[in-house]
Amino acid sequence: MIKLLSHLSFVAITTPDVEASVDFYVNQVGLTEVAREDGRVYLRCWGDYYAYSVVVAHGDEPALETMAWRTSSAEALEEAAKRVQAAGIEGEWVEGRGIGRAFRFTGPQGHNMTLHWDVERHRAEPHTASIYPDRPEKRSGVAGAPRQLDHVTVATQDVDAFVQWYVDTLGFRFMARTVLDEAPISVFSVLTTNEKSHDLGVVLDGSSRAGRINHYAFWVDTREELLIAADTLMENGVPIEYGPNIHGIGEQTFLYYREPSTLRIELNTGGYRNYVPDWEANTWKPSQGSNNFYRNGRMPMSMTESFPPADGPSATEEGVPDEIKDALLNPYAVEGRG
């Protein structure tokens, strides 16, 4: 079977105030602005190999416009498009900035995805070139700035069905899931296209609004850099929403905070690499520490918020069984989230 996807290449998000979000990414997170075109701002981390990894566009609400994956070859792009269409989803071919011909579609639970093979690689100017030949650029001058884009986590009304479609149609590897101690309800799963524990996460969404995002994540090289990032953010008046701590699933050290639109950002580091082609996903229970492996604190209820905001009641009130609410409030049985 042909390997279809290689890795997450960029995310495009919307925000009501583009300039406020861009200023935050540049001056607080440490990204670099590389281009502006048709009202869209293109940003990259210092270690990203391509021309950009985050696109910020105007929208009435914070939201995920699209998540983009590079395929493993030009042939894999054609094959992936055929499989999506064979699964009953139309999609369309578009021309993307720096990615050429790309296939864009909306998945069965409302999430927009862009697939592409061609890329524009980052070429550093002499004054930003690294002394390491394999690095695309020297490190950012912002303390704790991420090296590269890491993963995206979306919200969906049926976690298991979401996983099955992306495994069957696009060849994602299913790596792990969390099922409640109190009931056989899947509340979280992780998938990957490569050796990482995940580059796509899925959380249970109790709202009726399709296509929502919970967060997207950047990568820093070390735990110490993540702690420096937390310290720097707090010194600059940016609240920490959750962490630093360690996820049981994936084993990464994590930190969550918000950008000006209220969209959630995660910093990751550590974790395992998995090369097993016939890996069988383990099922975790929250009591095992799927989210907070130390099991020493409560996940804030704000972490259940996804974007755009739910229609009507919040996701923790609309259509969510009482046992899930109880699990979310129990400091020793916290919903898995990666």
Short mmCIF file of C-alpha atoms in Angstrom, two decimals:
data_model
loop_
_atom_site.label_atom_id
_atom_site.label_comp_id
_atom_site.label_asym_id
_atom_site.label_seq_id
_atom_site.Cartn_x
_atom_site.Cartn_y
_atom_site.Cartn_z
CA MET A 1 0.00 0.00 0.00
CA ILE A 2 1.37 3.39 -0.97
CA LYS A 3 2.17 5.73 1.93
CA LEU A 4 -0.01 8.76 1.24
CA LEU A 5 0.90 11.47 3.77
CA SER A 6 4.26 12.61 5.11
CA HIS A 7 3.62 15.28 7.76
CA LEU A 8 1.62 18.32 8.83
CA SER A 9 2.96 21.24 6.78
CA PHE A 10 0.90 24.25 7.85
CA VAL A 11 -2.27 25.42 9.56
CA ALA A 12 -4.39 28.35 8.43
CA ILE A 13 -6.44 30.04 11.14
CA THR A 14 -8.90 32.92 11.26
CA THR A 15 -9.06 35.71 13.81
CA PRO A 16 -11.18 38.86 14.18
CA ASP A 17 -8.04 40.98 14.62
CA VAL A 18 -5.28 39.86 12.27
CA GLU A 19 -2.79 42.50 13.40
CA ALA A 20 -3.18 41.67 17.10
CA SER A 21 -2.65 37.96 16.43
CA VAL A 22 0.32 38.53 14.13
CA ASP A 23 1.97 40.87 16.62
CA PHE A 24 1.55 38.18 19.30
CA TYR A 25 3.04 35.44 17.13
CA VAL A 26 6.02 37.58 16.19
CA ASN A 27 6.82 39.26 19.50
CA GLN A 28 5.59 36.77 22.09
CA VAL A 29 5.86 33.38 20.37
CA GLY A 30 8.91 34.12 18.22
CA LEU A 31 7.61 33.40 14.73
CA THR A 32 8.80 35.37 11.70
CA GLU A 33 6.48 37.14 9.27
CA VAL A 34 7.51 36.11 5.75
CA ALA A 35 4.77 37.49 3.48
CA ARG A 36 1.42 39.26 3.17
CA GLU A 37 -0.94 38.54 0.31
CA ASP A 38 -4.68 39.18 -0.18
CA GLY A 39 -5.15 40.03 3.49
CA ARG A 40 -3.39 36.87 4.67
CA VAL A 41 -0.20 36.86 6.75
CA TYR A 42 2.31 34.01 6.39
CA LEU A 43 4.49 33.07 9.37
CA ARG A 44 7.13 30.46 10.12
CA CYS A 45 9.13 29.06 13.03
CA TRP A 46 12.90 29.37 12.85
CA GLY A 47 13.28 25.62 12.27
CA ASP A 48 10.53 25.11 9.69
CA TYR A 49 11.96 23.90 6.38
CA TYR A 50 9.23 25.35 4.19
CA ALA A 51 8.37 28.96 3.40
CA TYR A 52 5.64 29.13 6.06
CA SER A 53 3.82 27.01 8.62
CA VAL A 54 1.08 29.31 9.99
CA VAL A 55 -1.32 31.44 7.96
CA VAL A 56 -3.41 34.10 9.71
CA ALA A 57 -6.52 35.37 7.91
CA HIS A 58 -9.43 37.55 8.95
CA GLY A 59 -12.59 35.90 10.20
CA ASP A 60 -15.47 36.80 12.47
CA GLU A 61 -14.42 34.10 14.93
CA PRO A 62 -11.25 32.19 15.86
CA ALA A 63 -11.32 29.03 13.78
CA LEU A 64 -9.36 26.53 11.72
CA GLU A 65 -9.56 27.50 8.06
CA THR A 66 -7.58 24.46 6.91
CA MET A 67 -4.94 22.00 8.08
CA ALA A 68 -2.43 21.05 5.41
CA TRP A 69 -0.50 17.83 4.94
CA ARG A 70 2.32 17.22 2.50
CA THR A 71 2.01 13.91 0.69
CA SER A 72 4.87 11.45 0.28
CA SER A 73 5.09 12.01 -3.49
CA ALA A 74 3.29 13.57 -6.44
CA GLU A 75 1.73 10.16 -7.14
CA ALA A 76 0.55 9.93 -3.53
CA LEU A 77 -1.26 13.26 -3.92
CA GLU A 78 -3.22 11.93 -6.88
CA GLU A 79 -3.99 8.70 -5.06
CA ALA A 80 -5.11 10.50 -1.89
CA ALA A 81 -7.49 12.69 -3.89
CA LYS A 82 -8.94 9.59 -5.59
CA ARG A 83 -9.52 7.90 -2.24
CA VAL A 84 -11.22 10.94 -0.75
CA GLN A 85 -13.52 11.15 -3.76
CA ALA A 86 -14.17 7.41 -3.67
CA ALA A 87 -15.29 7.89 -0.05
CA GLY A 88 -18.02 10.21 -1.33
CA ILE A 89 -16.40 13.59 -0.71
CA GLU A 90 -16.10 15.93 -3.69
CA GLY A 91 -13.13 18.18 -2.91
CA GLU A 92 -11.49 20.59 -5.34
CA TRP A 93 -8.10 21.28 -6.90
CA VAL A 94 -6.67 24.67 -5.98
CA GLU A 95 -3.44 26.63 -6.43
CA GLY A 96 -1.88 27.44 -3.07
CA ARG A 97 0.80 29.96 -2.24
CA GLY A 98 4.12 28.12 -2.27
CA ILE A 99 2.47 24.69 -2.58
CA GLY A 100 1.29 24.68 -6.20
CA ARG A 101 -1.52 22.34 -7.17
CA ALA A 102 -3.31 21.11 -4.04
CA PHE A 103 -6.41 19.09 -3.22
CA ARG A 104 -8.73 20.67 -0.68
CA PHE A 105 -11.76 18.99 0.87
CA THR A 106 -13.98 19.01 3.94
CA GLY A 107 -13.97 15.76 5.90
CA PRO A 108 -17.13 13.96 7.02
CA GLN A 109 -17.21 15.81 10.36
CA GLY A 110 -16.61 19.27 8.92
CA HIS A 111 -12.84 19.79 9.09
CA ASN A 112 -11.13 21.34 6.07
CA MET A 113 -7.93 19.67 4.89
CA THR A 114 -5.44 20.59 2.17
CA LEU A 115 -3.15 17.99 0.58
CA HIS A 116 -0.11 18.98 -1.50
CA TRP A 117 3.24 17.70 -2.76
CA ASP A 118 5.00 20.76 -4.16
CA VAL A 119 6.55 23.14 -1.64
CA GLU A 120 8.55 26.33 -1.55
CA ARG A 121 11.52 25.73 0.72
CA HIS A 122 12.80 28.42 3.04
CA ARG A 123 16.01 30.09 1.90
CA ALA A 124 17.69 32.07 4.65
CA GLU A 125 19.23 35.44 3.95
CA PRO A 126 22.96 35.64 4.76
CA HIS A 127 22.33 37.47 8.04
CA THR A 128 19.85 34.81 9.26
CA ALA A 129 21.65 31.70 7.97
CA SER A 130 22.66 29.18 10.62
CA ILE A 131 26.17 27.87 11.17
CA TYR A 132 24.51 24.42 11.12
CA PRO A 133 24.17 23.52 7.42
CA ASP A 134 21.06 21.38 8.02
CA ARG A 135 19.16 24.14 9.83
CA PRO A 136 17.01 26.37 7.64
CA GLU A 137 17.81 29.41 9.79
CA LYS A 138 19.51 30.45 13.02
CA ARG A 139 17.53 30.33 16.26
CA SER A 140 15.00 32.99 17.08
CA GLY A 141 16.04 35.76 19.45
CA VAL A 142 12.77 35.33 21.39
CA ALA A 143 13.26 33.21 24.50
CA GLY A 144 11.54 29.84 24.20
CA ALA A 145 10.58 30.34 20.54
CA PRO A 146 9.41 27.05 18.98
CA ARG A 147 11.54 25.23 16.47
CA GLN A 148 8.65 24.07 14.28
CA LEU A 149 4.98 23.32 13.89
CA ASP A 150 4.04 20.04 15.60
CA HIS A 151 0.38 18.97 15.49
CA VAL A 152 -3.25 20.01 15.35
CA THR A 153 -6.09 18.74 17.55
CA VAL A 154 -9.67 19.01 16.34
CA ALA A 155 -13.03 18.49 18.03
CA THR A 156 -15.61 16.02 16.72
CA GLN A 157 -18.94 14.55 17.75
CA ASP A 158 -17.81 10.94 17.15
CA VAL A 159 -14.15 10.28 17.96
CA ASP A 160 -14.10 6.64 16.82
CA ALA A 161 -15.80 7.36 13.50
CA PHE A 162 -13.39 10.22 12.82
CA VAL A 163 -10.40 7.96 13.46
CA GLN A 164 -11.74 5.16 11.28
CA TRP A 165 -12.35 7.45 8.28
CA TYR A 166 -8.88 9.03 8.38
CA VAL A 167 -7.21 5.63 8.83
CA ASP A 168 -9.18 3.96 6.04
CA THR A 169 -9.12 6.85 3.58
CA LEU A 170 -5.76 8.56 4.08
CA GLY A 171 -3.66 5.96 5.86
CA PHE A 172 -3.17 7.70 9.21
CA ARG A 173 -1.80 5.42 11.93
CA PHE A 174 -4.07 5.12 14.96
CA MET A 175 -1.76 5.36 17.99
CA ALA A 176 -3.84 5.55 21.21
CA ARG A 177 -7.18 6.55 22.65
CA THR A 178 -8.82 7.45 25.93
CA VAL A 179 -12.07 5.80 27.03
CA LEU A 180 -13.82 6.92 30.20
CA ASP A 181 -13.48 4.82 33.35
CA GLU A 182 -17.19 5.28 34.00
CA ALA A 183 -18.54 4.31 30.56
CA PRO A 184 -17.29 2.97 27.18
CA ILE A 185 -17.16 6.44 25.63
CA SER A 186 -14.16 7.51 23.54
CA VAL A 187 -13.18 11.05 24.46
CA PHE A 188 -9.78 11.37 22.79
CA SER A 189 -7.60 9.72 20.13
CA VAL A 190 -4.29 10.41 18.44
CA LEU A 191 -3.20 9.63 14.89
CA THR A 192 0.05 10.11 13.02
CA THR A 193 1.47 10.11 9.51
CA ASN A 194 5.04 9.40 10.61
CA GLU A 195 7.08 8.31 13.66
CA LYS A 196 5.68 10.93 16.06
CA SER A 197 3.13 9.86 18.64
CA HIS A 198 0.69 12.13 16.83
CA ASP A 199 0.35 14.98 14.43
CA LEU A 200 -3.45 14.84 14.53
CA GLY A 201 -5.46 14.71 17.76
CA VAL A 202 -9.22 14.29 18.13
CA VAL A 203 -11.30 15.29 21.18
CA LEU A 204 -14.95 14.65 21.87
CA ASP A 205 -17.17 17.62 21.04
CA GLY A 206 -20.56 17.77 22.74
CA SER A 207 -21.70 20.73 20.63
CA SER A 208 -23.59 20.52 17.34
CA ARG A 209 -21.11 22.76 15.50
CA ALA A 210 -18.99 20.89 12.97
CA GLY A 211 -15.34 21.40 12.03
CA ARG A 212 -14.04 22.89 15.28
CA ILE A 213 -10.43 23.03 16.49
CA ASN A 214 -9.32 22.58 20.10
CA HIS A 215 -5.72 23.74 19.62
CA TYR A 216 -2.65 23.49 17.49
CA ALA A 217 0.88 22.95 18.74
CA PHE A 218 4.48 23.99 18.26
CA TRP A 219 7.62 22.04 19.16
CA VAL A 220 10.59 23.15 21.27
CA ASP A 221 13.75 21.09 21.56
CA THR A 222 13.94 20.65 25.33
CA ARG A 223 11.88 20.76 28.51
CA GLU A 224 14.08 23.62 29.70
CA GLU A 225 13.11 25.70 26.65
CA LEU A 226 9.44 25.01 27.34
CA LEU A 227 9.88 26.23 30.93
CA ILE A 228 11.68 29.32 29.67
CA ALA A 229 8.80 29.95 27.27
CA ALA A 230 6.32 29.68 30.15
CA ASP A 231 8.37 32.08 32.25
CA THR A 232 8.72 34.56 29.39
CA LEU A 233 5.01 34.48 28.56
CA MET A 234 4.04 35.11 32.18
CA GLU A 235 6.56 37.93 32.50
CA ASN A 236 4.87 39.53 29.48
CA GLY A 237 1.39 39.19 30.96
CA VAL A 238 0.26 36.12 28.99
CA PRO A 239 -1.65 33.72 31.28
CA ILE A 240 -0.78 30.01 31.24
CA GLU A 241 -3.95 27.98 30.78
CA TYR A 242 -2.58 24.54 31.69
CA GLY A 243 0.82 23.00 32.40
CA PRO A 244 3.70 22.59 32.31
CA ASN A 245 3.02 18.89 32.84
CA ILE A 246 3.33 15.55 31.04
CA HIS A 247 0.76 13.75 28.90
CA GLY A 248 0.54 10.02 29.52
CA ILE A 249 -0.46 9.49 25.91
CA GLY A 250 2.54 10.48 23.82
CA GLU A 251 4.70 11.22 26.89
CA GLN A 252 5.24 14.85 25.87
CA THR A 253 5.78 17.73 28.25
CA PHE A 254 3.10 20.31 27.46
CA LEU A 255 2.11 23.92 28.01
CA TYR A 256 -1.12 25.63 26.90
CA TYR A 257 -1.86 29.32 26.48
CA ARG A 258 -4.07 31.54 24.30
CA GLU A 259 -3.39 33.99 21.49
CA PRO A 260 -5.37 37.29 21.31
CA SER A 261 -8.28 35.74 19.38
CA THR A 262 -8.64 33.27 22.33
CA LEU A 263 -7.49 30.37 20.11
CA ARG A 264 -5.46 27.89 22.15
CA ILE A 265 -1.78 27.17 21.44
CA GLU A 266 0.25 24.29 22.87
CA LEU A 267 4.00 23.93 23.25
CA ASN A 268 5.33 20.35 23.18
CA THR A 269 8.63 18.67 23.78
CA GLY A 270 9.88 15.16 24.55
CA GLY A 271 7.75 12.12 23.92
CA TYR A 272 8.49 8.91 22.06
CA ARG A 273 9.08 7.96 18.44
CA ASN A 274 7.27 4.91 17.08
CA TYR A 275 8.38 3.15 13.88
CA VAL A 276 6.22 0.00 14.24
CA PRO A 277 4.27 -0.41 10.96
CA ASP A 278 1.65 -2.73 12.49
CA TRP A 279 1.26 -0.85 15.79
CA GLU A 280 -1.86 -1.73 17.78
CA ALA A 281 -3.32 1.27 19.58
CA ASN A 282 -3.60 1.06 23.35
CA THR A 283 -6.76 2.15 25.14
CA TRP A 284 -6.10 4.36 28.15
CA LYS A 285 -8.43 5.28 30.98
CA PRO A 286 -8.30 8.78 32.48
CA SER A 287 -7.40 7.25 35.85
CA GLN A 288 -4.13 6.07 34.26
CA GLY A 289 -3.09 9.65 33.60
CA SER A 290 -3.77 9.80 29.88
CA ASN A 291 -3.67 13.60 30.02
CA ASN A 292 -1.83 14.47 33.24
CA PHE A 293 0.40 11.47 33.91
CA TYR A 294 1.31 12.71 37.38
CA ARG A 295 -2.42 12.79 38.28
CA ASN A 296 -1.71 15.60 40.69
CA GLY A 297 -4.08 18.32 39.54
CA ARG A 298 -7.30 19.21 37.84
CA MET A 299 -7.46 20.12 34.18
CA PRO A 300 -9.16 23.53 33.96
CA MET A 301 -12.65 23.37 32.48
CA SER A 302 -11.58 26.05 29.99
CA MET A 303 -9.61 23.31 28.19
CA THR A 304 -12.90 21.84 26.97
CA GLU A 305 -13.51 24.96 24.88
CA SER A 306 -13.03 24.56 21.14
CA PHE A 307 -13.25 27.05 18.29
CA PRO A 308 -15.34 28.63 16.89
CA PRO A 309 -17.47 28.81 20.04
CA ALA A 310 -20.29 26.28 20.24
CA ASP A 311 -23.79 27.29 19.24
CA GLY A 312 -25.89 27.72 22.36
CA PRO A 313 -24.65 25.96 25.53
CA SER A 314 -20.98 25.12 25.90
CA ALA A 315 -19.52 21.77 24.91
CA THR A 316 -19.55 20.64 28.52
CA GLU A 317 -23.30 21.24 28.77
CA GLU A 318 -24.74 20.43 25.36
CA GLY A 319 -25.26 16.76 24.62
CA VAL A 320 -22.55 15.48 26.95
CA PRO A 321 -23.50 12.66 29.35
CA ASP A 322 -23.23 13.32 33.07
CA GLU A 323 -20.41 10.79 33.44
CA ILE A 324 -18.22 12.84 31.09
CA LYS A 325 -18.89 15.99 33.08
CA ASP A 326 -17.98 14.12 36.27
CA ALA A 327 -14.77 12.81 34.70
CA LEU A 328 -13.78 16.29 33.61
CA LEU A 329 -14.25 17.65 37.11
CA ASN A 330 -12.38 14.82 38.83
CA PRO A 331 -8.72 15.74 39.34
CA TYR A 332 -7.72 12.05 39.22
CA ALA A 333 -9.73 11.14 36.14
CA VAL A 334 -9.14 13.89 33.64
CA GLU A 335 -10.13 13.61 30.00
CA GLY A 336 -7.16 12.66 27.80
CA ARG A 337 -6.03 15.44 25.55
CA GLY A 338 -2.89 15.73 23.45
#
